PDB file of C-alpha atoms in Angstrom:
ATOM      1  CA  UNK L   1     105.323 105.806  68.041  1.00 61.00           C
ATOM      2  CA  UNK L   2     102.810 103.516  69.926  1.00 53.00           C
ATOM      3  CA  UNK L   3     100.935 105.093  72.332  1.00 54.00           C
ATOM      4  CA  UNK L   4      97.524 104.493  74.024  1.00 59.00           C
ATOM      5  CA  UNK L   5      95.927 104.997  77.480  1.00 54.00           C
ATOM      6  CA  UNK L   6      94.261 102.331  79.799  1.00 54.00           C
ATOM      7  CA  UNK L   7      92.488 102.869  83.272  1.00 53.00           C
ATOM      8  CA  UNK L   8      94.328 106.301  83.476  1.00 79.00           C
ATOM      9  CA  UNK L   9      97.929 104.854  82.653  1.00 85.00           C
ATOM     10  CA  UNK L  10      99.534 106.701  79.482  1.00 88.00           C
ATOM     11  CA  UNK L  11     101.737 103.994  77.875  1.00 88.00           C
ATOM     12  CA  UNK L  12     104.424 104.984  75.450  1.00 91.00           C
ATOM     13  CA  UNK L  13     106.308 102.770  73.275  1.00 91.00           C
ATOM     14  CA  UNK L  14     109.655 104.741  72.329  1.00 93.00           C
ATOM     15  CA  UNK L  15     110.810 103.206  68.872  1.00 91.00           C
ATOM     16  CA  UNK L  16     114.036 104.308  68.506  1.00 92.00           C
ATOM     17  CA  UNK L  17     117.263 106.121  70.417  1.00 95.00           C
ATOM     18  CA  UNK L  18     116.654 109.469  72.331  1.00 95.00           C
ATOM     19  CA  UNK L  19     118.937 111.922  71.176  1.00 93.00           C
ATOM     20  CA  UNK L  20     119.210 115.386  69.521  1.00 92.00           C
ATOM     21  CA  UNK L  21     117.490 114.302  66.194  1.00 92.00           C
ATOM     22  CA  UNK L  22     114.189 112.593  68.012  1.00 94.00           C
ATOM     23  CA  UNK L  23     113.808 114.219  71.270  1.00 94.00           C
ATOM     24  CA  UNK L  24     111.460 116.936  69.522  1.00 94.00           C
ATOM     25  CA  UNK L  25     108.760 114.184  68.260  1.00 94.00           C
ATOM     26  CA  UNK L  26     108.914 111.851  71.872  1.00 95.00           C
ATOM     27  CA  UNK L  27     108.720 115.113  73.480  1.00 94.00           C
ATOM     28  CA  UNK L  28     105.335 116.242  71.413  1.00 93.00           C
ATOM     29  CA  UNK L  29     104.160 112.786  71.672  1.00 92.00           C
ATOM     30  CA  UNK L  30     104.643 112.625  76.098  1.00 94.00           C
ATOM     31  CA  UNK L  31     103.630 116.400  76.099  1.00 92.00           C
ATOM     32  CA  UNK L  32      99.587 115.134  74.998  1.00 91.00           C
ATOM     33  CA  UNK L  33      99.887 112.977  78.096  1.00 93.00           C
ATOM     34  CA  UNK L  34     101.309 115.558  80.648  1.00 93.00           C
ATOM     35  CA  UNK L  35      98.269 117.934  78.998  1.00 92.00           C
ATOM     36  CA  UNK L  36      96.242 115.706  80.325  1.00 91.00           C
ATOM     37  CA  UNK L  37      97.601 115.093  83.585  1.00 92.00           C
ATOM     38  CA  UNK L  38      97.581 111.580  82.952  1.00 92.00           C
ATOM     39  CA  UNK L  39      98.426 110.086  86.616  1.00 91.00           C
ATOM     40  CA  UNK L  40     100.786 107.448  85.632  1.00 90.00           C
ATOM     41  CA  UNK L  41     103.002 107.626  82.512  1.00 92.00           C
ATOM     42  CA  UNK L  42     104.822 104.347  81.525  1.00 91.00           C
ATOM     43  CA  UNK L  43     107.268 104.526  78.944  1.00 93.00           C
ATOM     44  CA  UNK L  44     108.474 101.381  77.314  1.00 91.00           C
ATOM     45  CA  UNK L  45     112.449 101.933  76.361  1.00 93.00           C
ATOM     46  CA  UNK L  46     112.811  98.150  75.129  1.00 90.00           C
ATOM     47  CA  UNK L  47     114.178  99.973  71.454  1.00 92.00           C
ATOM     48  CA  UNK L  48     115.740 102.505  73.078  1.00 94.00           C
ATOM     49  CA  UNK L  49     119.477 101.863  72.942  1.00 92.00           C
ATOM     50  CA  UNK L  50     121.110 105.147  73.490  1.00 93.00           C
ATOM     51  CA  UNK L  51     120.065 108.837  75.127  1.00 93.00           C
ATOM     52  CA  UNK L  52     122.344 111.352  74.693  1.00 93.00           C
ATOM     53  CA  UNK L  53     122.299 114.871  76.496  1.00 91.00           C
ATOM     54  CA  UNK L  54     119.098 116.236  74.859  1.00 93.00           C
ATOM     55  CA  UNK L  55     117.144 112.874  75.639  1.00 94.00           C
ATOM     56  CA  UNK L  56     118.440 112.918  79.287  1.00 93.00           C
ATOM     57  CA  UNK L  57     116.749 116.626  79.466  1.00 94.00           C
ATOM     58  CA  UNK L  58     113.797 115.727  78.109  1.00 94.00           C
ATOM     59  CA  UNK L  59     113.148 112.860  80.360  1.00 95.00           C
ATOM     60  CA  UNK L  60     114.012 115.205  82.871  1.00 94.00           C
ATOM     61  CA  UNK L  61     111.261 117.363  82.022  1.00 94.00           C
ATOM     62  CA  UNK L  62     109.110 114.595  81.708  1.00 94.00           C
ATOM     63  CA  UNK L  63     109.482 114.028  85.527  1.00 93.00           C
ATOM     64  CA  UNK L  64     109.296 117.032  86.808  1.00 94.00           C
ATOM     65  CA  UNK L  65     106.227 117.903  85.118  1.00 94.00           C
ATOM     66  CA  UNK L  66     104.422 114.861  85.521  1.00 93.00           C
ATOM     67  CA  UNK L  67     105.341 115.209  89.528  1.00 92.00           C
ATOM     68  CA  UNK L  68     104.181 118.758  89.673  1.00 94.00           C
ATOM     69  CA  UNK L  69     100.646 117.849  89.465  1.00 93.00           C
ATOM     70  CA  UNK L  70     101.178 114.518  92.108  1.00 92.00           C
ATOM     71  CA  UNK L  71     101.262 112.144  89.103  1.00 91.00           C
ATOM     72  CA  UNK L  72     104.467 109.393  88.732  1.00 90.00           C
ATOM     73  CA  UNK L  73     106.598 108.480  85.503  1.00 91.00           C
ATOM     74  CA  UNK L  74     108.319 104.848  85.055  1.00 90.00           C
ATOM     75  CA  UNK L  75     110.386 103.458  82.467  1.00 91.00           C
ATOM     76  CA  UNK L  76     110.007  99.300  81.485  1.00 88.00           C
ATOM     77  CA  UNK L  77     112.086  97.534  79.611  1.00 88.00           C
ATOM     78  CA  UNK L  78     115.145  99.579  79.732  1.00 90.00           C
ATOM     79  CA  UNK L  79     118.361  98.848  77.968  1.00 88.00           C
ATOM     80  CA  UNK L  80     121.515  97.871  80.376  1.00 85.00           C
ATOM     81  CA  UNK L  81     123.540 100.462  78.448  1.00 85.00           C
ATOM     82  CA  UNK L  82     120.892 102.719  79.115  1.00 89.00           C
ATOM     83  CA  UNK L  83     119.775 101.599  82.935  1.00 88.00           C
ATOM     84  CA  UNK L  84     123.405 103.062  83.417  1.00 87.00           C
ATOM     85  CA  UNK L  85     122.842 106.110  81.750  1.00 88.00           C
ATOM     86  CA  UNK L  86     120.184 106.917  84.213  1.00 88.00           C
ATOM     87  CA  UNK L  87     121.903 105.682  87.279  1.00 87.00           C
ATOM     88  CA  UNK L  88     124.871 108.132  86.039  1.00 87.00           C
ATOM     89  CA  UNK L  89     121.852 111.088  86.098  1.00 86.00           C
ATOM     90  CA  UNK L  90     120.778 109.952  89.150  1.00 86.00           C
ATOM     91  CA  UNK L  91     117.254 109.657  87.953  1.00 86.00           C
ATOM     92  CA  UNK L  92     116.911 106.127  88.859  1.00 82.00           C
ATOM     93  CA  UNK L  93     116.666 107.890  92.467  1.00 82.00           C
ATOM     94  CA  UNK L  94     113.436 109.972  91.782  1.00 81.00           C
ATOM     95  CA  UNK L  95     111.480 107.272  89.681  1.00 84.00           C
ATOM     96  CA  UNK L  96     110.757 103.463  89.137  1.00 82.00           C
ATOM     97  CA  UNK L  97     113.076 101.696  86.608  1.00 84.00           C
ATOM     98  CA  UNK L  98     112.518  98.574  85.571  1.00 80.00           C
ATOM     99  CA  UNK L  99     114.886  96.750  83.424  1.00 77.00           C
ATOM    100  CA  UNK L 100     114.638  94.044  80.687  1.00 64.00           C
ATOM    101  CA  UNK L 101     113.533  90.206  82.360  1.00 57.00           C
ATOM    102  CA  UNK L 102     117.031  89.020  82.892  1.00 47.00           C
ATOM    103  CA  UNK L 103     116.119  87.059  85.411  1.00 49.00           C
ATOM    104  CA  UNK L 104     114.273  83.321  84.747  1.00 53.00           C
ATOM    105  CA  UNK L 105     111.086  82.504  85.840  1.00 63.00           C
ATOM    106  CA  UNK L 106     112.390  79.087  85.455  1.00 59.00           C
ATOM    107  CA  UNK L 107     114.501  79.722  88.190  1.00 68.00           C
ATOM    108  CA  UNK L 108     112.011  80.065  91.173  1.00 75.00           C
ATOM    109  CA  UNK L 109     110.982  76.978  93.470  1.00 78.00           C
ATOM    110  CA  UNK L 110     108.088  75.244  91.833  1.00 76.00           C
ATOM    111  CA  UNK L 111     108.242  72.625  94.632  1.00 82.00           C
ATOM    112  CA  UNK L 112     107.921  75.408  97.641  1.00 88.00           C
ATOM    113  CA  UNK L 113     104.323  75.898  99.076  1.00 92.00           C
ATOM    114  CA  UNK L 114     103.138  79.043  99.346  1.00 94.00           C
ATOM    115  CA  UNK L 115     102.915  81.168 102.581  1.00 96.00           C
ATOM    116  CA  UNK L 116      99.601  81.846 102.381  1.00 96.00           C
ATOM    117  CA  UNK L 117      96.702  82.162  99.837  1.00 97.00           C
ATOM    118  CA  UNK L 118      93.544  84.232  99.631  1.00 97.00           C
ATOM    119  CA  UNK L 119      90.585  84.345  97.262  1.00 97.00           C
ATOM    120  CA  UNK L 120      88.383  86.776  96.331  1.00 96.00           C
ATOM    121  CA  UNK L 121      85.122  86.215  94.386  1.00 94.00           C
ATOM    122  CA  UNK L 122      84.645  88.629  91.166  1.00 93.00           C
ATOM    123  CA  UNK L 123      81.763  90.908  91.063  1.00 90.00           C
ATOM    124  CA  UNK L 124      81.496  91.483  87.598  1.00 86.00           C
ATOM    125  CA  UNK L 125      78.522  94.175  88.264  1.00 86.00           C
ATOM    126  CA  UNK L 126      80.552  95.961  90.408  1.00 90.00           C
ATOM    127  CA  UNK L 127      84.417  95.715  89.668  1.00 90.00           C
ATOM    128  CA  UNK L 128      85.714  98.952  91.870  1.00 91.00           C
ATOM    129  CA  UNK L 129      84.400  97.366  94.963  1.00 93.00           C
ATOM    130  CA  UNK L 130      86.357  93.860  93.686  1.00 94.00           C
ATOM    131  CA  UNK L 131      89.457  95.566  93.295  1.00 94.00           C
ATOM    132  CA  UNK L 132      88.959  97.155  96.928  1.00 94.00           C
ATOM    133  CA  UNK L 133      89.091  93.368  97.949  1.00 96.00           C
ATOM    134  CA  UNK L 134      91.908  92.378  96.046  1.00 97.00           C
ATOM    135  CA  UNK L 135      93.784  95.732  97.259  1.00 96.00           C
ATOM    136  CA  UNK L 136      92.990  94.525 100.944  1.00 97.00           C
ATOM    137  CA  UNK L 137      94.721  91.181 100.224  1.00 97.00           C
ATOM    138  CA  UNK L 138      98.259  92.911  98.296  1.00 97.00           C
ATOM    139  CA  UNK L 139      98.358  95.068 100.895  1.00 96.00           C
ATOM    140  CA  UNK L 140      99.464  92.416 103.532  1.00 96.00           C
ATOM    141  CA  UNK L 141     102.252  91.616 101.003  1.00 96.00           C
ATOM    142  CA  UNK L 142     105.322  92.635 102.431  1.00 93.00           C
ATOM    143  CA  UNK L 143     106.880  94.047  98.903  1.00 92.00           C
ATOM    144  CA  UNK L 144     106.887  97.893  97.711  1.00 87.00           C
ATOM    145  CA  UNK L 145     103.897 100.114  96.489  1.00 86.00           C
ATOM    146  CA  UNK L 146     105.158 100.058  93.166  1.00 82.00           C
ATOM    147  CA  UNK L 147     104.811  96.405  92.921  1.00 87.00           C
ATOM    148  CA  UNK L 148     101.753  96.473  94.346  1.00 91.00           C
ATOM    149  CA  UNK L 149     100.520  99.452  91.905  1.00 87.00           C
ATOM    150  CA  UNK L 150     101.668  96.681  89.269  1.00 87.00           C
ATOM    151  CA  UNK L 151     100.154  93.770  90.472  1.00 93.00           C
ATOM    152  CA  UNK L 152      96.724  95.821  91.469  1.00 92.00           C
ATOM    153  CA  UNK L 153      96.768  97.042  87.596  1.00 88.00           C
ATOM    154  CA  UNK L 154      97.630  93.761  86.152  1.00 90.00           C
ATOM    155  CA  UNK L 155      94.629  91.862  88.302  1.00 94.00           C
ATOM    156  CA  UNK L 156      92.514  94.448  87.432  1.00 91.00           C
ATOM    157  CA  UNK L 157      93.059  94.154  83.602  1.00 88.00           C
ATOM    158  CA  UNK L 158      92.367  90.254  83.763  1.00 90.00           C
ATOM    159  CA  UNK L 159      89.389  90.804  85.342  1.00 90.00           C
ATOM    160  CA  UNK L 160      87.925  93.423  83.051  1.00 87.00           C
ATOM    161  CA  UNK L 161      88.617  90.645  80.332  1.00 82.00           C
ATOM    162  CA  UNK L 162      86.182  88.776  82.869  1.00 85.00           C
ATOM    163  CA  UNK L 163      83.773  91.224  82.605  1.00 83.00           C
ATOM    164  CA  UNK L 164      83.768  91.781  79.433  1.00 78.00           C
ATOM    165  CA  UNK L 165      83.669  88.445  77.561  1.00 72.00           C
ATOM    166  CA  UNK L 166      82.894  86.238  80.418  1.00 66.00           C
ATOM    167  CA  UNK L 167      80.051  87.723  82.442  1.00 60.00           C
ATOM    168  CA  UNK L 168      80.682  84.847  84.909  1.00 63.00           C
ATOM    169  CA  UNK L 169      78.956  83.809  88.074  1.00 72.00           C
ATOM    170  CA  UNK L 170      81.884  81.703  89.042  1.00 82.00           C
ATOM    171  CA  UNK L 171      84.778  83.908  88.802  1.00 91.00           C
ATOM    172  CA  UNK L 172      87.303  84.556  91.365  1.00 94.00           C
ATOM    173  CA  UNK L 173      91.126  85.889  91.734  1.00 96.00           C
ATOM    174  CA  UNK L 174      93.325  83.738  93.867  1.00 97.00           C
ATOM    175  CA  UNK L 175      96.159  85.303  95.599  1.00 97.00           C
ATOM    176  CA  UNK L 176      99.271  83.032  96.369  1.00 97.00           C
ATOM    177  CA  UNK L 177     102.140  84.148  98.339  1.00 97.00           C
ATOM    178  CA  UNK L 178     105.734  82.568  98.260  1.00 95.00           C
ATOM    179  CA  UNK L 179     108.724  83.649  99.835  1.00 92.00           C
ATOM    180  CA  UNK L 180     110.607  84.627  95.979  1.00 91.00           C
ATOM    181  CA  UNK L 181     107.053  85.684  93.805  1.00 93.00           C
ATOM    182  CA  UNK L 182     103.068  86.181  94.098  1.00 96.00           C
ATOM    183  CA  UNK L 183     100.996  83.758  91.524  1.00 96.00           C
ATOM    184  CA  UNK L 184      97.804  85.453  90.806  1.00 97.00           C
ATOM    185  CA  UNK L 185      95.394  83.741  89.043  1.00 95.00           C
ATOM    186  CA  UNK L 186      91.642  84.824  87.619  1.00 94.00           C
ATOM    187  CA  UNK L 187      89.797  82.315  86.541  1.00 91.00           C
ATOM    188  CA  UNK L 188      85.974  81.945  85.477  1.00 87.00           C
ATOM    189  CA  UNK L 189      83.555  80.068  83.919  1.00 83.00           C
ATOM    190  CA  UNK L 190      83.232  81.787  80.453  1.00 74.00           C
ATOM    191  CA  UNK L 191      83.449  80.130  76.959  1.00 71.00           C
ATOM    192  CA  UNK L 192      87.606  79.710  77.591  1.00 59.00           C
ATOM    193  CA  UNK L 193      90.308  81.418  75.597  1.00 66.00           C
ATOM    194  CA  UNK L 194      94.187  80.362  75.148  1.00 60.00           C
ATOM    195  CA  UNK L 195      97.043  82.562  74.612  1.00 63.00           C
ATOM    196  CA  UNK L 196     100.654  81.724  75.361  1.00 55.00           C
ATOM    197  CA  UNK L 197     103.526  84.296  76.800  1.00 52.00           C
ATOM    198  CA  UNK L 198     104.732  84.717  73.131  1.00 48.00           C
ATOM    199  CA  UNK L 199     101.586  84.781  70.998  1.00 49.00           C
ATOM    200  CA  UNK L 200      99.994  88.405  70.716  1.00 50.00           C
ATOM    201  CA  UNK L 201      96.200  88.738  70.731  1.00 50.00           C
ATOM    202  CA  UNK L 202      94.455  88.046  67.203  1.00 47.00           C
ATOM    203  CA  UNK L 203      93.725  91.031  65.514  1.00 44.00           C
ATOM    204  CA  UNK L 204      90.767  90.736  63.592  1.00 42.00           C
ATOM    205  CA  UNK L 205      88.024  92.920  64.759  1.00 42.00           C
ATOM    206  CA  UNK L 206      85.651  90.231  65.157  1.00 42.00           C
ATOM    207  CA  UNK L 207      87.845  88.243  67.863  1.00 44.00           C
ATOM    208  CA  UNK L 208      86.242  88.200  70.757  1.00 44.00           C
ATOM    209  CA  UNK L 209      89.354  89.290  72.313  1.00 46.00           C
ATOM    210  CA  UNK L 210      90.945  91.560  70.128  1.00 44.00           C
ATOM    211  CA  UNK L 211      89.957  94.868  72.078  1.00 45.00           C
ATOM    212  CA  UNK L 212      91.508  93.958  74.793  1.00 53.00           C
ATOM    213  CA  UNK L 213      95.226  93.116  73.189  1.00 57.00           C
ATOM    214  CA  UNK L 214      96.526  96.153  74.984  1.00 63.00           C
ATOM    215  CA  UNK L 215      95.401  95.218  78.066  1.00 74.00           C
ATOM    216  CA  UNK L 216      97.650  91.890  77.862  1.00 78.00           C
ATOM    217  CA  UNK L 217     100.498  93.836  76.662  1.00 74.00           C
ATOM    218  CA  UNK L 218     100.473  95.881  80.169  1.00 76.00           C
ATOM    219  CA  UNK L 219      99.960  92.910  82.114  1.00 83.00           C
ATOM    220  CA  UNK L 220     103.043  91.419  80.163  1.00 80.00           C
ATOM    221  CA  UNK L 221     104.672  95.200  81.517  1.00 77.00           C
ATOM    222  CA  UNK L 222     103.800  94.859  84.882  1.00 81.00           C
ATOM    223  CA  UNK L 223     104.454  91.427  86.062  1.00 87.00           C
ATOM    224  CA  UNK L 224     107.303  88.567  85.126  1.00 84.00           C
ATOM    225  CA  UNK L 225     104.761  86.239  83.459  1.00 87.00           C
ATOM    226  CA  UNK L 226     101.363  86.140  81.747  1.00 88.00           C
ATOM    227  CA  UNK L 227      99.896  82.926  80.294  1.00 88.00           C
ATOM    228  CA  UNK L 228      95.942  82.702  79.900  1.00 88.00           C
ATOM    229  CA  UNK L 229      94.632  79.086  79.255  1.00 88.00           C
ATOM    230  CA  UNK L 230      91.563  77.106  79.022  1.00 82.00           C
ATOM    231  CA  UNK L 231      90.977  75.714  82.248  1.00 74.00           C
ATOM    232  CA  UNK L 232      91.503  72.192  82.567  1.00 70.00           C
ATOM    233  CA  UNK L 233      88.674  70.621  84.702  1.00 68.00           C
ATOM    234  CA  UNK L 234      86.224  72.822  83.933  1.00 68.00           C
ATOM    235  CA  UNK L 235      84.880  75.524  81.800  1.00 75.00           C
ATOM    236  CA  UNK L 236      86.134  78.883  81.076  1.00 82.00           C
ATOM    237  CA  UNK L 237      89.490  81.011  80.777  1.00 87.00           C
ATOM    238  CA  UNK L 238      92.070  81.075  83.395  1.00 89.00           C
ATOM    239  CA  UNK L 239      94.750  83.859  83.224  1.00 92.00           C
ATOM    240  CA  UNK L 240      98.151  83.463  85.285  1.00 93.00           C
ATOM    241  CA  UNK L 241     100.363  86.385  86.591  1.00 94.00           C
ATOM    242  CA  UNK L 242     103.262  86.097  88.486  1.00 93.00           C
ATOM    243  CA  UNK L 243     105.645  88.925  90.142  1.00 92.00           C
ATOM    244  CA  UNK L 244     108.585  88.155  91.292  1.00 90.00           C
ATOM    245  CA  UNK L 245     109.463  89.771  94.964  1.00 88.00           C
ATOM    246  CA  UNK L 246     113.446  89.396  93.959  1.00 72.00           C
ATOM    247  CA  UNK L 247     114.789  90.592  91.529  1.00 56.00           C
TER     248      UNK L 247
END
């Protein structure tokens, strides 16, 4: 089972069905994170195909201790035959559910300008006071917290990348509002790195980029698409997010 923890998120990759024979070993596995009273736990149920009684009383457990001490529990990636499992429980009214990317990105309105934009400029010195910014600007997006808690984490991943390989006077995060999505993009003026929505992050410990390969698998999580390209016109690495507000 995958696990690992980034800016006080627990995320758990379930590998296989939740039912009487497995529930023991997820349940060990979530109970190091609830020990911890980790604030958000994310658990990724993209192999999860089936949860019988025993799974749906673990999760149960899950939430009600993770809520006990104010934190909040989400599942990604969740299995239509499963998605109605929950609904059935009723747990899909206590916590955030978000199902597999049925819908196409394709499909928005490339042609539609956006409602407004904002930028902010990237203090790599001083990132908390950056992300104060940025949370400034997604707060005058009329969408839920939970989307914003998404986009906020995914921003703030892409610009640790920023501050970590970059170390760039020039970088910023622009903020582009449409009536369907939000484009975010952080861009700077670093050495420039490519890496398409299907390509994972090379693994080779002397990648410049390898470190941060769990950090792009959130972002890929918490918003509908993720590209990071070398920037066309000029030098350095610019990373692409977008959310959709429909779904």
């Amino acid at each position: 089972m995958h696990m690992n923890a980034i800016m006080n998120v627990g995320l758990i990759a379930i590998p296989s069905d939740i039912d009487v024979t497995t529930v023991a070993r997820i349940r060990d596995t979530i109970r190091d994170y609830i020990n911890a009273n980790c604030p958000t736990l994310i658990l990724n149920l993209r192999d999860v195909h089936y949860v019988d009684s025993a799974g749906m009383a673990m999760l149960w457990c899950t939430v009600r201790s993770v809520r006990a001490y104010g934190g909040s529990v989400r599942f990604v990636e969740v299995h239509p035959h499963v998605l109605r499992a929950l609904k059935i429980s009723r747990m899909v009214d206590y916590i955030s559910v978000r199902t597999f990317h049925t819908h196409a990105i394709a499909d928005v309105d490339t042609h539609a300008e956006a409602l407004w934009q904002r930028v902010v400029e990237i203090t790599t010195s001083d990132l908390a006071a950056t992300r104060a910014r940025v949370q400034d600007v997604l707060n005058d997006i009329q969408c839920s917290d939970d989307m914003r808690f998404d986009m906020m984490l995914a921003i703030g991943e892409a610009m640790g990348n920023v501050a970590d390989h970059a170390q760039s006077d020039c970088a910023m995060v622009q903020i582009s509002v449409y009536a369907d999505r939000v484009a975010m993009d952080v861009s700077d003026c670093g050495q420039g790195f490519a890496l398409d929505n299907a390509q994972t992050v090379p693994s080779e410990p002397e990648h410049s980029y390898a470190e941060r390969g769990r950090g792009i698998q959130l972002m890929r999580i918490l918003v509908d698409e993720v590209s990071i390209t070398k920037r066309v016109c000029h030098r350095g690495t610019r990373v692409h997010l977008v959310k959709l507000l429909k779904v």
